[in-house]
Amino acid sequence: MQLTERITIKTFKKKELIHNADTICTKSYFIQKGLVRTYFLKDGKEVSEYFCAESEWINSPRSFTGQKLDIYYIDAIEDTDVFCLHVKDLVYLLENFPEMERYSRLSMGTVLEHLMNRITSLRFTTAKEKYEYFCNVYKEIYGRIPLGMVASYLGITQETLSRIRAKK
Amino acid sequence: MQLTERITIKTFKKKELIHNADTICTKSYFIQKGLVRTYFLKDGKEVSEYFCAESEWINSPRSFTGQKLDIYYIDAIEDTDVFCLHVKDLVYLLENFPEMERYSRLSMGTVLEHLMNRITSLRFTTAKEKYEYFCNVYKEIYGRIPLGMVASYLGITQETLSRIRAKK
DNA sequence: CAAAAATTTTGACTTATATCAAAAAAACTA
DNA sequence: TAGTTTTTTTGATATAAGTCAAAATTTTTG
């Protein structure tokens, strides 16, 4: 199997949906250029869950892994070019290349560590510290993300975030 | 290799340390009877990170996986009996039984899901809702955990938690 | 079982952040 | 580039939760 043959290229315009929560996520996207986020709806409002930029993989984790529906949408914050890998092809890789299984397990470890840090940040920090933590983790891209999206990611209001930023 | 030969049994008294943060975590513990928690120190105070009861595995995740130091201690909340699996023996299993690699990857998926839910809970809920979420997730054991530990797990103060509980 | 230690509750007060509303600024678009 | 839409900032007020202190209760231990 030629991996490159299985990979397709797509482009999305700013604000365009890459994945819709009313479908099962069958593809994982490698961002070649641009910026995307996952979000879900809470009380009719969009809550940002995660941001990804160049050279990162993104999908709707539980939907992609379990091939079931989940709440997350993925959209483009900027015009974005991606490579798409279909879940079937990933499964093929996992089944035929043992080192893929290991790679997959290890990269989950990285994600796990990221989530643990985020939990600590959410539990014990003020809004200001949350913002600083965010700038640190997403330092390459935080200037490219609209304020309201950052606020909902951090679980604080847009107004509070605006005030924090004003004091710098 | 006989797995049972590699497993040792240990017992810990209430409040006894199972794992000390100043050592590398070389064992994973399967709780046969009892209740344990991981915690770390913040400003000299213990902050509970995680609770585990009967039939669950516990270790200091980053320390065990990466064989490096990490901040977490593990202690017994009640008198506890455990089975110990040494990291060497786990590595042996992972290397010799491909299905172990898969099992490991899949159970990480479960942990990941748990962490995602916890993040959502931390971001958007009041102290009361956090407590209710906790009672739900830990319904088997929440009565056995001292209030102060629950509060630090939730990232709220003991006084607030006490007041919430009073209103029931 | 009594004394000591640890844990939980209650009270008074403070503070960080949310909420609601409107103005200002920036980004699109016809 | 003027007008419209979206995003960000600012202001006034409300509220959930924190802090500090002490009392009450529960658990442990000699």
Coordinates of C-alpha atoms (C1' of nucleotides) in Angstrom, one line a residue:
Chain A
M1 CA 0.0 0.0 0.0
Q2 CA 1.3 3.4 -1.0
L3 CA 0.3 5.7 1.8
T4 CA 0.6 8.7 -0.5
E5 CA -2.0 7.2 -2.8
R6 CA -4.5 7.1 0.0
I7 CA -4.1 10.6 1.1
T8 CA -6.3 13.3 -0.5
I9 CA -5.9 17.0 -0.4
K10 CA -8.6 19.5 0.4
T11 CA -8.9 23.2 1.0
F12 CA -11.3 25.0 3.2
K13 CA -12.2 28.7 3.3
K14 CA -12.3 30.7 6.5
K15 CA -15.4 29.7 8.6
E16 CA -16.1 26.7 6.4
L17 CA -17.0 23.4 8.2
I18 CA -14.4 20.7 7.9
H19 CA -16.4 18.2 10.0
N20 CA -20.1 18.4 11.0
A21 CA -21.3 16.9 14.2
D22 CA -24.3 15.3 12.6
T23 CA -22.0 12.9 10.7
I24 CA -19.5 10.3 11.9
C25 CA -15.9 11.5 11.5
T26 CA -14.3 9.2 9.0
K27 CA -11.2 11.2 8.3
S28 CA -8.2 12.6 10.2
Y29 CA -6.8 15.8 8.9
F30 CA -3.2 16.9 8.7
I31 CA -3.0 20.6 8.5
Q32 CA -0.6 21.7 5.8
K33 CA -1.4 25.4 6.0
G34 CA -3.9 27.3 8.1
L35 CA -5.6 27.2 11.4
V36 CA -8.7 25.2 12.6
R37 CA -10.6 24.5 15.8
T38 CA -13.0 22.0 17.2
Y39 CA -16.0 23.4 19.0
F40 CA -19.4 22.2 20.3
L41 CA -22.7 24.0 21.0
K42 CA -23.8 24.8 24.5
D43 CA -27.0 26.7 25.1
G44 CA -26.8 27.6 21.4
K45 CA -23.4 29.1 21.7
E46 CA -20.1 27.8 20.2
V47 CA -17.6 26.7 22.8
S48 CA -14.1 26.2 21.4
E49 CA -12.5 22.9 22.5
Y50 CA -9.2 22.8 20.8
F51 CA -7.0 24.6 18.2
C52 CA -4.7 23.1 15.6
A53 CA -2.3 24.7 13.2
E54 CA 0.4 23.7 10.7
S55 CA 1.8 20.1 11.0
E56 CA -0.8 18.8 13.4
W57 CA -3.4 16.1 13.1
I58 CA -7.0 16.9 13.9
N59 CA -10.3 14.9 14.0
S60 CA -13.3 14.5 16.3
P61 CA -11.6 12.2 18.8
R62 CA -14.4 10.0 20.1
S63 CA -16.2 10.0 16.8
F64 CA -13.2 9.1 14.8
T65 CA -11.9 6.5 17.2
G66 CA -15.3 4.9 17.9
Q67 CA -16.9 5.6 14.6
K68 CA -19.9 7.0 16.3
L69 CA -21.6 10.4 16.5
D70 CA -20.2 13.0 18.9
I71 CA -20.8 16.7 19.7
Y72 CA -17.8 18.2 18.0
Y73 CA -17.7 20.4 14.9
I74 CA -14.4 21.3 13.2
D75 CA -14.1 24.6 11.2
A76 CA -11.4 26.7 9.7
I77 CA -10.4 29.9 11.4
E78 CA -8.3 30.8 8.4
D79 CA -8.2 29.5 4.8
T80 CA -6.7 26.0 5.3
D81 CA -5.1 23.3 3.3
V82 CA -5.2 19.7 4.7
F83 CA -4.2 16.2 3.9
C84 CA -7.0 13.7 4.7
L85 CA -6.4 10.1 5.9
H86 CA -9.5 7.9 5.9
V87 CA -10.1 5.8 9.0
K88 CA -10.1 2.6 6.8
D89 CA -6.6 3.4 5.7
L90 CA -5.4 4.1 9.3
V91 CA -6.9 0.8 10.4
Y92 CA -5.0 -0.9 7.6
L93 CA -1.8 0.7 8.8
L94 CA -2.5 -0.2 12.4
E95 CA -3.1 -3.8 11.4
N96 CA -0.2 -4.2 9.1
F97 CA 2.5 -2.2 10.8
P98 CA 3.0 -3.0 14.5
E99 CA 5.1 0.1 14.9
M100 CA 2.0 2.1 14.0
E101 CA 0.2 0.7 17.0
R102 CA 3.1 1.7 19.2
Y103 CA 3.3 5.2 17.6
S104 CA -0.4 5.6 18.2
R105 CA -0.1 4.6 21.8
L106 CA 2.8 6.9 22.4
S107 CA 1.2 9.9 20.8
M108 CA -1.9 9.3 22.9
G109 CA 0.5 9.6 25.9
T110 CA 1.4 13.1 24.7
V111 CA -2.3 14.1 24.4
L112 CA -2.9 12.7 27.8
E113 CA -0.2 14.8 29.3
H114 CA -1.6 17.9 27.6
L115 CA -5.0 17.1 29.1
M116 CA -3.6 16.6 32.6
N117 CA -1.8 20.0 32.4
R118 CA -5.0 21.6 31.3
I119 CA -7.0 20.2 34.2
T120 CA -4.5 21.5 36.6
S121 CA -4.6 24.9 34.9
L122 CA -8.4 24.9 35.1
R123 CA -8.6 23.9 38.8
F124 CA -6.2 26.3 40.4
T125 CA -5.7 29.4 38.4
T126 CA -7.3 32.8 38.1
A127 CA -8.6 34.0 34.7
K128 CA -5.3 35.9 34.2
E129 CA -3.2 32.9 34.9
K130 CA -5.4 30.8 32.5
Y131 CA -4.8 33.3 29.8
E132 CA -1.0 33.3 30.4
Y133 CA -1.0 29.5 30.4
F134 CA -2.9 29.6 27.1
C135 CA -0.5 32.1 25.5
N136 CA 2.3 29.8 26.6
V137 CA 0.9 26.6 25.2
Y138 CA -0.4 28.2 22.0
K139 CA 2.3 30.9 21.6
E140 CA 2.7 30.3 17.9
I141 CA -0.9 31.0 17.1
Y142 CA -2.7 32.9 19.8
G143 CA -2.6 36.1 17.9
R144 CA -4.4 34.5 15.1
I145 CA -7.4 33.3 17.2
P146 CA -10.4 35.6 17.8
L147 CA -10.8 36.6 21.4
G148 CA -14.2 35.1 21.9
M149 CA -12.9 31.7 20.9
V150 CA -10.0 31.9 23.3
A151 CA -12.4 32.9 26.1
S152 CA -14.7 30.0 25.6
Y153 CA -11.7 27.6 25.4
L154 CA -10.6 28.9 28.8
G155 CA -14.0 28.8 30.3
I156 CA -14.1 32.5 31.0
T157 CA -16.2 35.3 29.5
Q158 CA -15.1 37.4 26.6
E159 CA -15.4 40.6 28.7
T160 CA -13.2 39.2 31.5
L161 CA -10.6 38.2 28.9
S162 CA -10.7 41.6 27.2
R163 CA -10.1 43.3 30.6
I164 CA -7.2 41.1 31.4
R165 CA -5.6 41.9 28.0
A166 CA -6.1 45.6 28.6
K167 CA -3.8 45.4 31.6
K168 CA -0.8 44.5 29.6
Chain B
M1 CA 6.4 -16.3 31.4
Q2 CA 3.8 -16.9 34.1
L3 CA 2.2 -13.6 34.8
T4 CA 1.1 -14.7 38.2
E5 CA 4.7 -15.4 39.1
R6 CA 5.7 -11.8 38.4
I7 CA 2.9 -10.3 40.5
T8 CA 3.6 -9.6 44.2
I9 CA 1.1 -8.8 46.9
K10 CA 1.4 -5.9 49.3
T11 CA -0.8 -4.4 52.0
F12 CA -0.8 -0.8 53.1
K13 CA -2.3 0.8 56.2
K14 CA -4.5 3.8 56.1
K15 CA -2.4 6.9 55.4
E16 CA 0.6 4.9 54.4
L17 CA 2.5 6.0 51.3
I18 CA 2.3 3.6 48.4
H19 CA 4.4 5.7 46.1
N20 CA 6.7 8.6 47.0
A21 CA 7.2 11.4 44.5
D22 CA 10.9 11.4 45.2
T23 CA 11.3 8.1 43.6
I24 CA 10.6 6.9 40.1
C25 CA 7.4 4.8 39.9
T26 CA 8.4 1.3 38.8
K27 CA 5.2 -0.5 39.7
S28 CA 1.6 -0.4 38.7
Y29 CA -0.8 -1.4 41.4
F30 CA -4.1 -3.3 41.0
I31 CA -6.3 -2.7 44.0
Q32 CA -7.7 -5.8 45.4
K33 CA -9.3 -4.3 48.4
G34 CA -9.3 -0.7 49.7
L35 CA -9.2 2.8 48.5
V36 CA -6.2 5.0 47.4
R37 CA -5.6 8.3 45.9
T38 CA -2.9 10.2 44.0
Y39 CA -2.1 13.7 45.2
F40 CA 0.6 16.4 44.8
L41 CA 1.7 19.3 46.9
K42 CA 0.8 22.8 46.1
D43 CA 1.9 25.6 48.5
G44 CA 2.6 22.9 51.1
K45 CA -1.0 21.5 50.9
E46 CA -2.1 18.2 49.5
V47 CA -4.2 18.4 46.3
S48 CA -6.0 15.2 45.4
E49 CA -5.7 14.2 41.8
Y50 CA -7.4 10.9 41.4
F51 CA -9.1 8.2 43.4
C52 CA -9.1 4.5 42.8
A53 CA -10.9 1.6 44.4
E54 CA -11.3 -2.1 44.0
S55 CA -10.4 -3.7 40.6
E56 CA -8.6 -0.6 39.2
W57 CA -5.0 0.0 38.3
I58 CA -3.1 2.9 39.7
N59 CA 0.3 4.3 39.2
S60 CA 2.0 7.7 38.8
P61 CA 1.2 8.0 35.1
R62 CA 4.0 10.1 33.7
S63 CA 6.5 8.6 36.1
F64 CA 5.6 5.1 35.3
T65 CA 5.3 5.5 31.6
G66 CA 8.4 7.7 31.2
Q67 CA 10.4 6.2 34.0
K68 CA 11.2 9.7 35.3
L69 CA 10.4 11.7 38.4
D70 CA 7.0 13.3 38.7
I71 CA 5.1 15.3 41.3
Y72 CA 2.5 12.6 42.4
Y73 CA 2.3 10.7 45.6
I74 CA 0.0 7.8 46.1
D75 CA -1.4 6.9 49.5
A76 CA -4.0 4.7 51.1
I77 CA -7.2 6.3 52.2
E78 CA -8.3 3.0 53.8
D79 CA -6.3 -0.2 54.6
T80 CA -5.5 -1.5 51.2
D81 CA -4.3 -4.8 49.5
V82 CA -2.8 -4.5 46.1
F83 CA -1.2 -6.7 43.4
C84 CA 2.0 -5.1 42.1
L85 CA 3.2 -5.4 38.4
H86 CA 6.7 -4.2 37.8
V87 CA 7.3 -2.0 34.7
K88 CA 9.9 -4.5 33.4
D89 CA 7.2 -7.2 33.4
L90 CA 4.7 -4.9 31.7
V91 CA 7.3 -4.1 29.0
Y92 CA 7.9 -7.8 28.5
L93 CA 4.2 -8.3 28.0
L94 CA 3.9 -5.4 25.6
E95 CA 6.8 -6.7 23.5
N96 CA 5.7 -10.3 23.4
F97 CA 2.0 -10.0 23.1
P98 CA 0.7 -7.7 20.4
E99 CA -2.7 -7.7 21.8
M100 CA -1.3 -6.1 25.0
E101 CA -0.2 -3.2 22.9
R102 CA -3.7 -2.9 21.6
Y103 CA -5.3 -3.3 25.0
S104 CA -3.1 -0.6 26.3
R105 CA -4.0 1.8 23.5
L106 CA -7.7 1.2 24.0
S107 CA -7.6 1.6 27.7
M108 CA -5.8 4.9 27.2
G109 CA -8.8 5.9 25.1
T110 CA -11.0 5.4 28.1
V111 CA -8.8 7.5 30.3
L112 CA -8.7 10.1 27.6
E113 CA -12.5 10.2 27.5
H114 CA -12.6 10.6 31.3
L115 CA -10.2 13.5 31.2
M116 CA -12.2 15.2 28.4
N117 CA -15.3 15.0 30.5
R118 CA -13.5 16.3 33.5
I119 CA -12.3 19.3 31.6
T120 CA -15.8 20.1 30.4
S121 CA -17.0 19.8 34.0
L122 CA -14.3 22.1 35.3
R123 CA -14.9 24.8 32.6
F124 CA -18.6 25.3 32.7
T125 CA -20.1 24.2 36.0
T126 CA -20.8 25.8 39.4
A127 CA -19.3 24.3 42.5
K128 CA -22.6 22.5 43.1
E129 CA -22.6 20.9 39.7
K130 CA -19.0 19.9 40.1
Y131 CA -19.9 18.1 43.3
E132 CA -22.9 16.4 41.6
Y133 CA -20.7 15.3 38.7
F134 CA -18.2 13.9 41.2
C135 CA -20.9 12.0 43.1
N136 CA -22.0 10.6 39.8
V137 CA -18.6 9.5 38.5
Y138 CA -17.4 8.2 41.9
K139 CA -20.8 7.0 43.1
E140 CA -19.4 3.8 44.5
I141 CA -16.9 5.4 46.8
Y142 CA -17.6 9.1 47.4
G143 CA -18.9 8.4 50.9
R144 CA -15.6 6.8 51.8
I145 CA -13.5 9.9 50.8
P146 CA -12.8 12.7 53.3
L147 CA -14.4 16.0 52.4
G148 CA -11.2 17.9 52.1
M149 CA -9.8 15.5 49.6
V150 CA -13.0 15.8 47.5
A151 CA -12.8 19.6 47.6
S152 CA -9.2 19.7 46.4
Y153 CA -10.0 17.2 43.7
L154 CA -12.8 19.5 42.5
G155 CA -10.7 22.7 42.8
I156 CA -13.1 24.3 45.3
T157 CA -12.6 25.0 49.0
Q158 CA -13.6 22.7 51.8
E159 CA -15.9 25.3 53.2
T160 CA -17.8 25.8 50.0
L161 CA -18.2 22.0 49.6
S162 CA -19.5 21.7 53.2
R163 CA -22.1 24.4 52.5
I164 CA -23.2 22.7 49.3
R165 CA -23.6 19.4 51.1
A166 CA -25.6 21.1 53.9
K167 CA -28.3 22.1 51.4
K168 CA -29.3 18.5 50.6
Chain C
dC1 C1' -13.6 5.8 78.1
dA2 C1' -11.4 10.2 78.3
dA3 C1' -8.2 13.2 76.1
dA4 C1' -6.2 14.6 71.9
dA5 C1' -6.2 15.0 67.1
dA6 C1' -8.4 15.4 62.9
dT7 C1' -12.3 16.7 60.2
dT8 C1' -16.4 19.3 59.2
dT9 C1' -19.5 23.0 59.9
dT10 C1' -20.9 27.8 60.6
dG11 C1' -20.4 32.9 60.4
dA12 C1' -18.8 37.4 58.8
dC13 C1' -16.6 39.6 55.3
dT14 C1' -14.0 40.2 50.7
dT15 C1' -13.1 39.5 46.0
dA16 C1' -12.9 37.7 41.3
dT17 C1' -15.6 37.0 37.7
dA18 C1' -20.3 36.9 35.5
dT19 C1' -24.1 39.4 33.6
dC20 C1' -26.4 42.8 31.0
dA21 C1' -26.1 46.8 28.1
dA22 C1' -24.1 49.9 25.2
dA23 C1' -20.2 52.2 22.8
dA24 C1' -16.0 51.7 20.0
dA25 C1' -13.2 49.5 16.9
dA26 C1' -12.1 46.4 13.3
dA27 C1' -13.2 43.5 9.4
dC28 C1' -15.8 42.5 5.6
dT29 C1' -18.5 43.5 1.3
dA30 C1' -21.2 45.6 -2.3
Chain D
dT1 C1' -14.9 53.8 0.3
dA2 C1' -19.3 53.9 2.6
dG3 C1' -22.2 51.0 4.9
dT4 C1' -23.0 46.8 7.2
dT5 C1' -21.7 43.2 10.1
dT6 C1' -18.7 41.3 13.4
dT7 C1' -15.6 41.6 17.2
dT8 C1' -13.7 43.9 21.1
dT9 C1' -13.9 47.2 24.8
dT10 C1' -15.9 49.7 28.6
dG11 C1' -19.2 50.6 32.4
dA12 C1' -22.4 49.5 36.2
dT13 C1' -24.0 46.0 39.0
dA14 C1' -24.8 41.2 40.9
dT15 C1' -23.3 36.9 42.7
dA16 C1' -20.7 32.7 43.5
dA17 C1' -17.1 31.3 45.8
dG18 C1' -12.8 32.5 48.6
dT19 C1' -10.7 33.8 53.1
dC20 C1' -10.0 33.9 57.9
dA21 C1' -11.5 32.5 62.3
dA22 C1' -13.8 29.8 65.5
dA23 C1' -17.1 26.4 67.1
dA24 C1' -18.9 21.8 66.7
dT25 C1' -18.5 17.2 65.5
dT26 C1' -16.2 12.9 64.5
dT27 C1' -12.3 9.8 64.8
dT28 C1' -8.2 8.1 66.8
dT29 C1' -5.4 6.6 70.5
dG30 C1' -3.3 5.8 75.1

